[in-house]
Structure formats: structure tokens, C-alpha cells
Tab-separated table of C-alpha atoms and ligand atoms in Angstrom:
chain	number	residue	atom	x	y	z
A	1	UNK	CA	-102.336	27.203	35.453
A	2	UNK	CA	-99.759	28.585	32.907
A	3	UNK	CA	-102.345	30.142	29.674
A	4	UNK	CA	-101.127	29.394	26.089
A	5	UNK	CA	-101.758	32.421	23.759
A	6	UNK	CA	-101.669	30.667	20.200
A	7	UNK	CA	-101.969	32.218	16.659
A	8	UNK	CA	-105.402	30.593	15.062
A	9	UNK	CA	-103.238	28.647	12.184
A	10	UNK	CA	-103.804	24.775	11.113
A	11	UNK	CA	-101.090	23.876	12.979
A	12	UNK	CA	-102.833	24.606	16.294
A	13	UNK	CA	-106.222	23.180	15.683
A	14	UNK	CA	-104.797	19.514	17.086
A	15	UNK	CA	-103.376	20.797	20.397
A	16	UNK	CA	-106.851	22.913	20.829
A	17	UNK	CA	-108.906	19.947	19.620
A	18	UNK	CA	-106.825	17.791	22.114
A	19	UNK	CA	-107.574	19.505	25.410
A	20	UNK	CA	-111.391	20.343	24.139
A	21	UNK	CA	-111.617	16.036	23.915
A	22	UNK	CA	-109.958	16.080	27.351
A	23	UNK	CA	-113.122	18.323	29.136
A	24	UNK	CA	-110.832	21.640	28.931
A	25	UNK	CA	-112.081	24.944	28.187
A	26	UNK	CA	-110.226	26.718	25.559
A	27	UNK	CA	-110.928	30.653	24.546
A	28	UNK	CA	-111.857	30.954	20.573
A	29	UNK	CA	-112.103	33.766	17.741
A	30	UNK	CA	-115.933	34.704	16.271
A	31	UNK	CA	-116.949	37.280	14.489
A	32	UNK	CA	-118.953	38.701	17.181
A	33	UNK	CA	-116.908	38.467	20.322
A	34	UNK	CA	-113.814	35.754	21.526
A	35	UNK	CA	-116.153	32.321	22.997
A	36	UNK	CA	-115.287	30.570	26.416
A	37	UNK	CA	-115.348	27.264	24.957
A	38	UNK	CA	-116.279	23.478	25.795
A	39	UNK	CA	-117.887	20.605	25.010
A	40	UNK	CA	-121.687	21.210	25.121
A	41	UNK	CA	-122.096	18.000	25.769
A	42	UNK	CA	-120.127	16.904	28.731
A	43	UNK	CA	-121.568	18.050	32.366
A	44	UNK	CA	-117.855	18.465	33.684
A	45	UNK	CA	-116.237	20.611	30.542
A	46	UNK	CA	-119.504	23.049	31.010
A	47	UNK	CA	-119.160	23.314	34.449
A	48	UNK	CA	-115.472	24.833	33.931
A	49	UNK	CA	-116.733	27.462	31.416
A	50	UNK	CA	-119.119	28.358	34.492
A	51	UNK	CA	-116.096	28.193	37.121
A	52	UNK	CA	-113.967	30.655	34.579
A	53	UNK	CA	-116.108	33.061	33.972
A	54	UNK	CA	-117.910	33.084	37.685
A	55	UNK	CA	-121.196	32.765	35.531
A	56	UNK	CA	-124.570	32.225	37.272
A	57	UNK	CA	-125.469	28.317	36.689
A	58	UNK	CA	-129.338	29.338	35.147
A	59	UNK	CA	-127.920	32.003	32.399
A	60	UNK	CA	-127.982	29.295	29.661
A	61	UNK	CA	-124.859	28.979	27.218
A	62	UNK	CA	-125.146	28.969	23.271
A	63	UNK	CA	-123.780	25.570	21.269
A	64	UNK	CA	-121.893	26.108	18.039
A	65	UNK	CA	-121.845	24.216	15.282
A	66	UNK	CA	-119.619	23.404	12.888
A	67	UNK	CA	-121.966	22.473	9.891
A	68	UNK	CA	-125.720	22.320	9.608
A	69	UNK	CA	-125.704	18.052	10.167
A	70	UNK	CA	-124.546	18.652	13.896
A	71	UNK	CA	-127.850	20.588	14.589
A	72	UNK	CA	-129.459	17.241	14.555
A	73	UNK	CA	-127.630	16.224	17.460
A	74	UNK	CA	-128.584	18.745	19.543
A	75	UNK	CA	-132.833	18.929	18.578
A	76	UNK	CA	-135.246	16.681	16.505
A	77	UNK	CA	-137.434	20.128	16.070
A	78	UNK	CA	-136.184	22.415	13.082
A	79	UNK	CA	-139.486	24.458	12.150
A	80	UNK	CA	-139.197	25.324	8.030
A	81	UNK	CA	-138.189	28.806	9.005
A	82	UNK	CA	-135.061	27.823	10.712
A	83	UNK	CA	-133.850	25.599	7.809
A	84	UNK	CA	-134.303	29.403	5.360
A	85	UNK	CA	-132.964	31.691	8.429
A	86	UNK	CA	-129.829	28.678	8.402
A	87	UNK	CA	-129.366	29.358	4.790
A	88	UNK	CA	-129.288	33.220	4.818
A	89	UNK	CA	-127.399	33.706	7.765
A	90	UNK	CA	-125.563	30.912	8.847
A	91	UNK	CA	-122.538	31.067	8.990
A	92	UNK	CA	-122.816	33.903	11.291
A	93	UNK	CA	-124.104	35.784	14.394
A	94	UNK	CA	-127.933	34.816	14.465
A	95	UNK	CA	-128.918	32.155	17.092
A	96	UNK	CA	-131.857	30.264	17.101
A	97	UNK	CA	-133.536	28.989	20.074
A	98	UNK	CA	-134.663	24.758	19.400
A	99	UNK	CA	-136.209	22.297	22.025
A	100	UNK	CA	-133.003	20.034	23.370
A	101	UNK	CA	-132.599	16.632	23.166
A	102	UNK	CA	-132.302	14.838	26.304
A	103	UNK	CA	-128.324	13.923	25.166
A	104	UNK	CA	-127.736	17.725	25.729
A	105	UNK	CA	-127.010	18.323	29.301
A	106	UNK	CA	-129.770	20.814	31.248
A	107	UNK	CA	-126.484	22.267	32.533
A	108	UNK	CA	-125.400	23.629	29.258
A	109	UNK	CA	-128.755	25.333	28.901
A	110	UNK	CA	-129.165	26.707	32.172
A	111	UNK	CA	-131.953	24.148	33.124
A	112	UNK	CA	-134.360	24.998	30.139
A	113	UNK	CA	-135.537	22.541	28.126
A	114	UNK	CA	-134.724	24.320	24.880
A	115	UNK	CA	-130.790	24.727	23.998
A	116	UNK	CA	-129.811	28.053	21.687
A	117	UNK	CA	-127.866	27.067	17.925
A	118	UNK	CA	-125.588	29.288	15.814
A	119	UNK	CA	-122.778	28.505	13.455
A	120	UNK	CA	-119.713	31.238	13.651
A	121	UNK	CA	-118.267	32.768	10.651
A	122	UNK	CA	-114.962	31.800	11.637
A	123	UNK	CA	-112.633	29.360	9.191
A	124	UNK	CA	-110.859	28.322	12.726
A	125	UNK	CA	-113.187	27.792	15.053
A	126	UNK	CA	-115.921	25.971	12.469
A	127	UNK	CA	-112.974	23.631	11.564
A	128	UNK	CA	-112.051	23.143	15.454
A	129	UNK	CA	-115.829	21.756	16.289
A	130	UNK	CA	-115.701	19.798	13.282
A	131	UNK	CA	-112.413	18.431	14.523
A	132	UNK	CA	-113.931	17.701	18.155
A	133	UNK	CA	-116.972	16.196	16.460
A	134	UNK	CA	-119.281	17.823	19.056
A	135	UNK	CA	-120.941	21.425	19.569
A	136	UNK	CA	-119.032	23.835	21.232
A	137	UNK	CA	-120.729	25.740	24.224
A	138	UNK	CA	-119.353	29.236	23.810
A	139	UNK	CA	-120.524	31.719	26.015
A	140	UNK	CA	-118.118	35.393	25.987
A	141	UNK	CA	-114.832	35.156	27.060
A	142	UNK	CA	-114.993	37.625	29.446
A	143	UNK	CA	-115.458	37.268	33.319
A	144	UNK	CA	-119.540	37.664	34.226
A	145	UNK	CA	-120.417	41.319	33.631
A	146	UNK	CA	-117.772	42.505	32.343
A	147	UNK	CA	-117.654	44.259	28.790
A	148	UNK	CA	-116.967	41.275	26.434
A	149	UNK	CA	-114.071	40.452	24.844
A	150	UNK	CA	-113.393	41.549	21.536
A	151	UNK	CA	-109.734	40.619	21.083
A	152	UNK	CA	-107.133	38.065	22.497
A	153	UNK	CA	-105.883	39.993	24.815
A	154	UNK	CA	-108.875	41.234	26.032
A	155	UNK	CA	-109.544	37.460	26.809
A	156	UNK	CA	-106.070	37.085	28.628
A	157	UNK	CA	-106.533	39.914	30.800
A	158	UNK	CA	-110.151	38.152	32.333
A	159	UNK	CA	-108.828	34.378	31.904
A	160	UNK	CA	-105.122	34.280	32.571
A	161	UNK	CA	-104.246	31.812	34.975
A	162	UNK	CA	-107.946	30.515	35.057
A	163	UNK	CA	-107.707	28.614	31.183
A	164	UNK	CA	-105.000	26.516	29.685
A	165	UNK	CA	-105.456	27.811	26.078
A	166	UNK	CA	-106.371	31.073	24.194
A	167	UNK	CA	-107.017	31.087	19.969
A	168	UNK	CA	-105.884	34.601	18.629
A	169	UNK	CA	-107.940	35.163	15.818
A	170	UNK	CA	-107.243	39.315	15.216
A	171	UNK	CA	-109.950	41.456	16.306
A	172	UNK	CA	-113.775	40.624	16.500
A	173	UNK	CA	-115.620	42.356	12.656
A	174	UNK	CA	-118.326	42.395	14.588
A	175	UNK	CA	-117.770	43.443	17.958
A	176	UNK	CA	-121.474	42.520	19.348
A	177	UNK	CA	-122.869	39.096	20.342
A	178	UNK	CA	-125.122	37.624	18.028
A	179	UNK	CA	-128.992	38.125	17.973
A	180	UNK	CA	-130.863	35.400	19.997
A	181	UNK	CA	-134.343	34.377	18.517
A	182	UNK	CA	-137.275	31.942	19.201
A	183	UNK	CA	-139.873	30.313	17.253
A	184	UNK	CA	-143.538	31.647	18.156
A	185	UNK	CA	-146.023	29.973	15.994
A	186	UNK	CA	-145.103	31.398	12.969
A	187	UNK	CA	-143.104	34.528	14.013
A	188	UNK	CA	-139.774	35.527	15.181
A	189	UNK	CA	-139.433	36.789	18.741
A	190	UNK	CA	-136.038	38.672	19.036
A	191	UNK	CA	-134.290	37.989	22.973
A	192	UNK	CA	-131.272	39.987	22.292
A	193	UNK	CA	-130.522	42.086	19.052
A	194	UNK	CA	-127.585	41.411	17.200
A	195	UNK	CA	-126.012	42.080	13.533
A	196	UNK	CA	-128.813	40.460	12.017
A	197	UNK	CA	-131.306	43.051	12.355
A	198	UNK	CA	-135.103	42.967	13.260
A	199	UNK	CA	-135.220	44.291	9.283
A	200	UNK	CA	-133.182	41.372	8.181
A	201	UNK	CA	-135.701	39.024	9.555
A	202	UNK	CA	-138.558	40.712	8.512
A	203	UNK	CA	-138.116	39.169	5.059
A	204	UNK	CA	-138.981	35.886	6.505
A	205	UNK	CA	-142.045	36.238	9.137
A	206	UNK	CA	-143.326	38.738	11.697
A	207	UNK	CA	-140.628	39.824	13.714
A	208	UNK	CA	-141.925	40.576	17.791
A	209	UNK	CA	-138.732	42.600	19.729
A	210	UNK	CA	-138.910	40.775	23.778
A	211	UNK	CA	-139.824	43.780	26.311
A	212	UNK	CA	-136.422	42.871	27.842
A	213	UNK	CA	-134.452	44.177	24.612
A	214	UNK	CA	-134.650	47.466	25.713
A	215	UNK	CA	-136.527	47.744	29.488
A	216	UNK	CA	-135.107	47.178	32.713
A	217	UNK	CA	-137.738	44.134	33.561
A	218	UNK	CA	-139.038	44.106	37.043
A	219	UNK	CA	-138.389	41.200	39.249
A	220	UNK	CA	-141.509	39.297	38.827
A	221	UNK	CA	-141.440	39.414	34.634
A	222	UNK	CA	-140.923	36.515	33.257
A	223	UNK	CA	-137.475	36.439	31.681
A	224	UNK	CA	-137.575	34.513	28.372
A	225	UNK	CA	-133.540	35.305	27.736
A	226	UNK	CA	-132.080	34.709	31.474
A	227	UNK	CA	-129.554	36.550	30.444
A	228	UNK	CA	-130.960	39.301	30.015
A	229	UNK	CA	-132.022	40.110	33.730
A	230	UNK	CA	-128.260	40.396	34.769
A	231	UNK	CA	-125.844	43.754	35.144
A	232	UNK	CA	-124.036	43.066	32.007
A	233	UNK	CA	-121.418	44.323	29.933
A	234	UNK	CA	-120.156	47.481	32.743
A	235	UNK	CA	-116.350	48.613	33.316
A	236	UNK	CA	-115.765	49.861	36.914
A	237	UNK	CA	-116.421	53.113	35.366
A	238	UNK	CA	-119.905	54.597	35.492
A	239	UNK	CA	-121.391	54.477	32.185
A	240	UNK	CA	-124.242	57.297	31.310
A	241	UNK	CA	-126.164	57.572	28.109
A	242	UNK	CA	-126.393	60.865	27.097
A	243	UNK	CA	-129.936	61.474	24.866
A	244	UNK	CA	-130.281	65.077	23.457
A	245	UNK	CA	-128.739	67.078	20.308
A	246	UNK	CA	-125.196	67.384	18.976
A	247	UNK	CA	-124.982	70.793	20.006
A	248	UNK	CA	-126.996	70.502	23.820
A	249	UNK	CA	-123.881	67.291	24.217
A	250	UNK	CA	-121.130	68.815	23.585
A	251	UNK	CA	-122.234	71.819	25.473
A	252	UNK	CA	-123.017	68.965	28.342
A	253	UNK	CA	-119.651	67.831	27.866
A	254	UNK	CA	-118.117	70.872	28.664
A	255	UNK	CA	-119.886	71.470	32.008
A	256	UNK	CA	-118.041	68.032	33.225
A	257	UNK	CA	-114.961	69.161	35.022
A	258	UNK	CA	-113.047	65.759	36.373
A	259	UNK	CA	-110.003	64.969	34.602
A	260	UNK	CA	-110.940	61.394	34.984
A	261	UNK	CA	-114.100	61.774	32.686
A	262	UNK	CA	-114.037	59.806	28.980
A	263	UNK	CA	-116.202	59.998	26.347
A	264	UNK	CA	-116.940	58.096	23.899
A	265	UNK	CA	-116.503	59.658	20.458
A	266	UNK	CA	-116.563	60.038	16.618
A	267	UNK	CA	-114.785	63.668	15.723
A	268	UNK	CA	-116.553	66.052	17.771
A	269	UNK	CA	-114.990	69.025	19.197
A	270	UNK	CA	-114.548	68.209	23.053
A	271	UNK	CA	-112.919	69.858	26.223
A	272	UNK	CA	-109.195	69.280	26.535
A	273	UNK	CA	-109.540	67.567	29.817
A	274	UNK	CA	-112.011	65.215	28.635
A	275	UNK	CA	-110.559	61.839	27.611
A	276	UNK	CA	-111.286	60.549	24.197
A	277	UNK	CA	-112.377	56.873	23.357
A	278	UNK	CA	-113.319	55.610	19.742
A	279	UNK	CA	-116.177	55.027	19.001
A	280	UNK	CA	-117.738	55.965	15.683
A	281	UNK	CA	-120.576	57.725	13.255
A	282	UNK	CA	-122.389	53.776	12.056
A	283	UNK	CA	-123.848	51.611	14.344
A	284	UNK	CA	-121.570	49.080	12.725
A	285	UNK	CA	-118.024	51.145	13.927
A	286	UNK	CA	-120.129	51.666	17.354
A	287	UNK	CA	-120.286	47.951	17.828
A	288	UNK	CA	-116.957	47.350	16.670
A	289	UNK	CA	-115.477	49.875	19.187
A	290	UNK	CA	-117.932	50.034	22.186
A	291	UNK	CA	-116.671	46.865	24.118
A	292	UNK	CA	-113.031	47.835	23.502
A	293	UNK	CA	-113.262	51.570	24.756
A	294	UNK	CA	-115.504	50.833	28.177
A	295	UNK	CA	-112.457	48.437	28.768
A	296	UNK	CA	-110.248	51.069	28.031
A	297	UNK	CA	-111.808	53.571	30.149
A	298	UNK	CA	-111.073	51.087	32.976
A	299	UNK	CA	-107.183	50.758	31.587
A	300	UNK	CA	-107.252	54.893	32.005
A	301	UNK	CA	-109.166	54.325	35.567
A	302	UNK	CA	-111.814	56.729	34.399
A	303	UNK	CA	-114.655	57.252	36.709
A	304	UNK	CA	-117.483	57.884	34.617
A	305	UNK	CA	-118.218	57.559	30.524
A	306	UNK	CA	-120.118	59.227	28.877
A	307	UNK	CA	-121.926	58.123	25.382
A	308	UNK	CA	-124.363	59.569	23.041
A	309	UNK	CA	-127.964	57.629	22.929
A	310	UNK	CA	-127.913	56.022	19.615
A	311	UNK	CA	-130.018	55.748	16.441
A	312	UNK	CA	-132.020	52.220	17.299
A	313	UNK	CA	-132.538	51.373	13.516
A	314	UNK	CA	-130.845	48.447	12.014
A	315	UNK	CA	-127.807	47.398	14.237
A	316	UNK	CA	-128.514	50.387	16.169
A	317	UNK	CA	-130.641	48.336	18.203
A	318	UNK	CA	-127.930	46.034	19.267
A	319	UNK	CA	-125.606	48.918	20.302
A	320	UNK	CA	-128.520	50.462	22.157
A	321	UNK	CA	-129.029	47.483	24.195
A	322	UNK	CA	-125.734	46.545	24.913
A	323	UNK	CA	-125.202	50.394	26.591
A	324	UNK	CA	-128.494	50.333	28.517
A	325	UNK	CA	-127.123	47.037	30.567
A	326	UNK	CA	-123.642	48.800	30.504
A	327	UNK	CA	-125.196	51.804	31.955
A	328	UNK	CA	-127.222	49.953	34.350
A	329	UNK	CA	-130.512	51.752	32.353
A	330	UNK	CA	-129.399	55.276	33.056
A	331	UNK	CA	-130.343	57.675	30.219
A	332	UNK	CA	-129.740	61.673	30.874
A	333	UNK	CA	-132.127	63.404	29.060
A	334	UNK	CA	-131.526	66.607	27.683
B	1	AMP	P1	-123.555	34.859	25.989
B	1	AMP	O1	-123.199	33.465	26.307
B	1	AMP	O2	-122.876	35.849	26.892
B	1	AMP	O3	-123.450	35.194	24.524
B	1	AMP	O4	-125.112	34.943	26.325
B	1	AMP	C1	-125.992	33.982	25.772
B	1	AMP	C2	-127.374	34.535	25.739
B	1	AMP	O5	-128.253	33.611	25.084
B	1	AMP	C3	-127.939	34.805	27.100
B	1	AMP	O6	-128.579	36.058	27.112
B	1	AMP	C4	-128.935	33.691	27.311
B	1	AMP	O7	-129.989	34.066	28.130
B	1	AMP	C5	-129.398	33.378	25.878
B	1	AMP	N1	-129.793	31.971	25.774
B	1	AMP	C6	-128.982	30.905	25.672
B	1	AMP	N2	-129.700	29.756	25.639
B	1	AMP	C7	-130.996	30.108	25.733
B	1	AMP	C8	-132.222	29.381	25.773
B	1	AMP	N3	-132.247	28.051	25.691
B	1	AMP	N4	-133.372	30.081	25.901
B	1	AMP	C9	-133.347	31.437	25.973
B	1	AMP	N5	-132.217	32.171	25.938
B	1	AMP	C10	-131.061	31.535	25.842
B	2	MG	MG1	-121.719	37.418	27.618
């Protein structure tokens, strides 16, 4: 299958709203990272997204929508938080968990009987669902565990051949998948941290972070995020999280000898031989950079990566889990 690589511009929207009506999948911008896209609502254009990405069929997909009315189509059961969490943060990366109507297909949502809701911050792809007229199941562009996509040609090096269309939107702002929550009684449970921050909800209820944010859960835990019990986000490289001072790393660093090592950096002084990767002082520049350079140290076919354990405040969180999975849970301490 030959893979269009299109500029996101008016002019496009048609031929990308076309195939989308026509069960296709179609690879879009976000602000967090580039969507494998469908219709949510159609058994057959889901099961592609699956077949591209080589996805297992129970890790549930999120819907977007393109304006707060198509949230009715998908659940009759907003609670009164979700309608102020919709107006703070929507558009953008938060995603709320609601019980599914029977319309939405238990394929789309992995089997569950509740189906996951955000609204991108993206001009494009908001005005592409609204164009379809249905939600959008979007999971990362990226082939199953592999760092996600934060760019277009990130996407056509996973998808080529395997998608007929890909939206170039520039880079991903955000660079990290949105945060998943659910509804419990009258808190917030937090499945996967995101840009909007446990502090962000806090505001609005009691905010509970899920055990599997940021532990390895053993095979007989229940798994609220399915997700979440999957190798996730890894180059071929080994990653390592490195947990100690700035002065006990770098002196770390310099005890690593291969020329094949990378690290991934902000401006500290380093061994020649080591290779350098961005990466940043803010959690914010972390989760810009972090997909980008573990898919760069794969470009470079590093063996191993190295990266310093973050600050978990704020978006720090996010970061934190997303190198965890990356690093299959390895932390050197020291
Ligand atoms: P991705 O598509 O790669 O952004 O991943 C979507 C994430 O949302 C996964 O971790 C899923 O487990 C989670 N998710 C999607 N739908 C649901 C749902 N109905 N209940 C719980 N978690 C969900
Ligand atoms: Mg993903």
C-alpha cells in the first residue's frame, strides 16, 4: 500500500475525511503524540488500527471528539465533575474514562464496558472528526511498544506501507500522551499521568494516583488501565534510569566505556565517547524530547541509554512513568 504524507492544510481535510468514511485508518497530529486513527464506531475501521499497529485486542483505544455534543454519542453518564474538568481542559490532553453506550463497539474499548473521551488541541484534527461526524479512535501512531511518535516521520518510519494516509502537523508541544482518569465516587483516580497534572486536578476533587502509575504490577493485580501492564514505549536499546546526584552521574557516566553508549542530556559535562541525546532541565522539554531521542538512540544503534531519574512533581510524573515502562522498571541506584 503506497502511504500519502500530506501537509495538515484545509485543502486535505476532504481526502482524509474521505477514506476515514470509507473504514480507513489515517495517522493524525495532537498535541501529545501523532493518533492511529479510525472510526470508533465501526468494528472493521478499529480492527485495522489493531492490524497496523500489531496492538493486543484487550488494550482499549481512546475516542476523540471534535466538540463537547459528540460526547453524548458515545455515554448517557457525564458526572458534574466531568462537565468542569471539560471546561478547564478540554481542548487538550486529559481523558476521561465514561460508561459506553451499547452503539460503541466493545472492540474499540478493548471489551470494557466503559469507553475513554478526550478532545485534542489540534485546529486539524478537531475539524477532521467534525467533518467525519463520528469520534475518532486514536490510539499512538507508533507500532505496539515502541516509543511513540512524536512527529510525521516518526509515524512513517512504523506505518509505511501498512496505512494509506499520514497528516503532518509539525512536531508534537507536548510530546507525552494525555493523562487517563476515572470517576470514583467523588474523586479522581489518575491511570496514566499526563500534562494535566495530579496538582491541576486537585482544584476540582481528591485526586488518588493508580498503583500501576509508577509499580511494575504483579500478574494477578487487577489492571484498571490495560495498558498499563504492557512493555511500552522501549527502543531496541536498553534503557536504564540512573537515580543518584549530579556529581555521583556524571562520575557514573564516565566509568561506561562502549562507544555505543547514549545518554540522555541537558548541558552536562560528559565523556567524549559517550553519545549525546536531548533531552532537557523541565519536565516539560523532557517530555518534549524523551520519545524522539530513545528513537534516535535506535537510528545511532546504541546499545544501552542512559537517563537521569527525574523530579516526579507536576509533569514530572508523566516523564517518570513513561521511562520506568521504557526501562522495563530498572532504576540504578546510586
Ligand atoms: P494509547 O492509545 O497508546 O494512548 O493508550 C491508551 C490508554 O488508555 C491505555 O493505557 C488504555 O489502557 C487506556 N484506556 C483506554 N480506554 C480505557 C478504558 N475504557 N478504561 C481504562 N483505561 C482505558
Ligand atoms: Mg501508545
Amino acid at each position: 500500500m503506497e502511504t500519502l504524507l500530506l501537509e495538515a492544510e484545509e485543502e486535505q481535510l476532504v481526502k482524509a475525511a474521505v477514506l476515514l468514511k470509507n473504514n480507513e485508518v489515517v495517522a493524525v497530529p495532537t498535541e501529545t503524540v501523532y493518533g492511529l486513527a479510525a472510526n470508533a464506531m465501526d468494528v472493521e475501521a478499529v480492527r485495522k488500527i489493531f492490524a497496523a499497529k500489531g496492538r493486543p485486542q484487550d488494550n482499549p483505544l481512546i475516542l476523540h471528539i471534535g466538540s463537547f455534543d459528540m460526547l453524548h454519542d458515545i455515554t448517557d453518564n457525564i458526572p458534574p465533575l466531568a462537565y468542569s474538568l471539560a471546561e478547564a481542559f478540554w481542548p487538550g490532553p486529559l481523558t476521561m474514562i465514561f460508561r459506553r453506550k451499547e452503539n460503541v463497539p466493545a472492540e474499540t474499548c478493548g471489551g470494557l464496558d466503559t469507553a475513554a473521551v478526550r478532545m485534542p488541541d489540534n485546529d486539524f484534527t478537531r475539524k477532521l472528526i467534525e467533518e467525519c461526524g463520528f469520534p475518532l479512535a486514536a490510539p499512538s501512531a507508533n507500532t505496539s511498544g515502541l516509543p511513540s511518535p512524536t512527529s510525521a516521520a516518526h509515524v512513517f518510519a512504523d506505518m509505511k506501507g501498512k496505512i494509506p494516509m499520514i497528516i503532518d502537523g509539525g512536531e508534537c508541544s507536548c510530546g507525552v500522551e494525555s493523562t487517563v482518569i476515572t470517576f470514583e465516587n467523588e474523586s479522581i483516580r489518575i491511570l496514566r499521568p499526563g500534562a494535566v497534572t495530579p496538582e491541576m486536578l486537585r482544584e476540582f476533587a481528591e485526586v488518588i494516583i493508580d498503583n500501576g502509575v509508577l509499580k511494575q504490577l504483579s500478574p494477578d493485580e487487577r489492571v484498571m488501565s490495560p495498558g498499563m501492564k504492557y512493555k511500552h514505549y522501549s527502543p531496541k536499546a536498553e534503557v536504564y534510569i540512573v537515580d543518584g546526584s549530579d556529581e555521583q552521574f556524571t562520575k557514573f557516566i564516565a566509568t561506561l566505556t562502549d562507544g555505543k553508549t547514549a545518554v540522555l542530556c541537558g548541558n552536562e559535562a560528559l565523556p567524549e565517547n559517550i553519545i549525546r541525546l536531548p533531552y532537557g532541565a523541565s519536565a516539560e522539554e523532557q517530555g518534549e524530547n524523551l520519545f524522539a531521542s530513545l528513537r534516535r538512540a535506535d537510528e545511532l544503534c546504541c546499545k544501552a541509554v542512559y537517563v537521569r531519574s527525574p523530579d516526579t512533581e507536576g509533569f514530572g510524573l508523566a516523564v517518570y512513568n513513561r521511562l520506568l515502562r521504557a526501562a522495563g522498571f530498572r532504576v540504578i541506584k546510586l
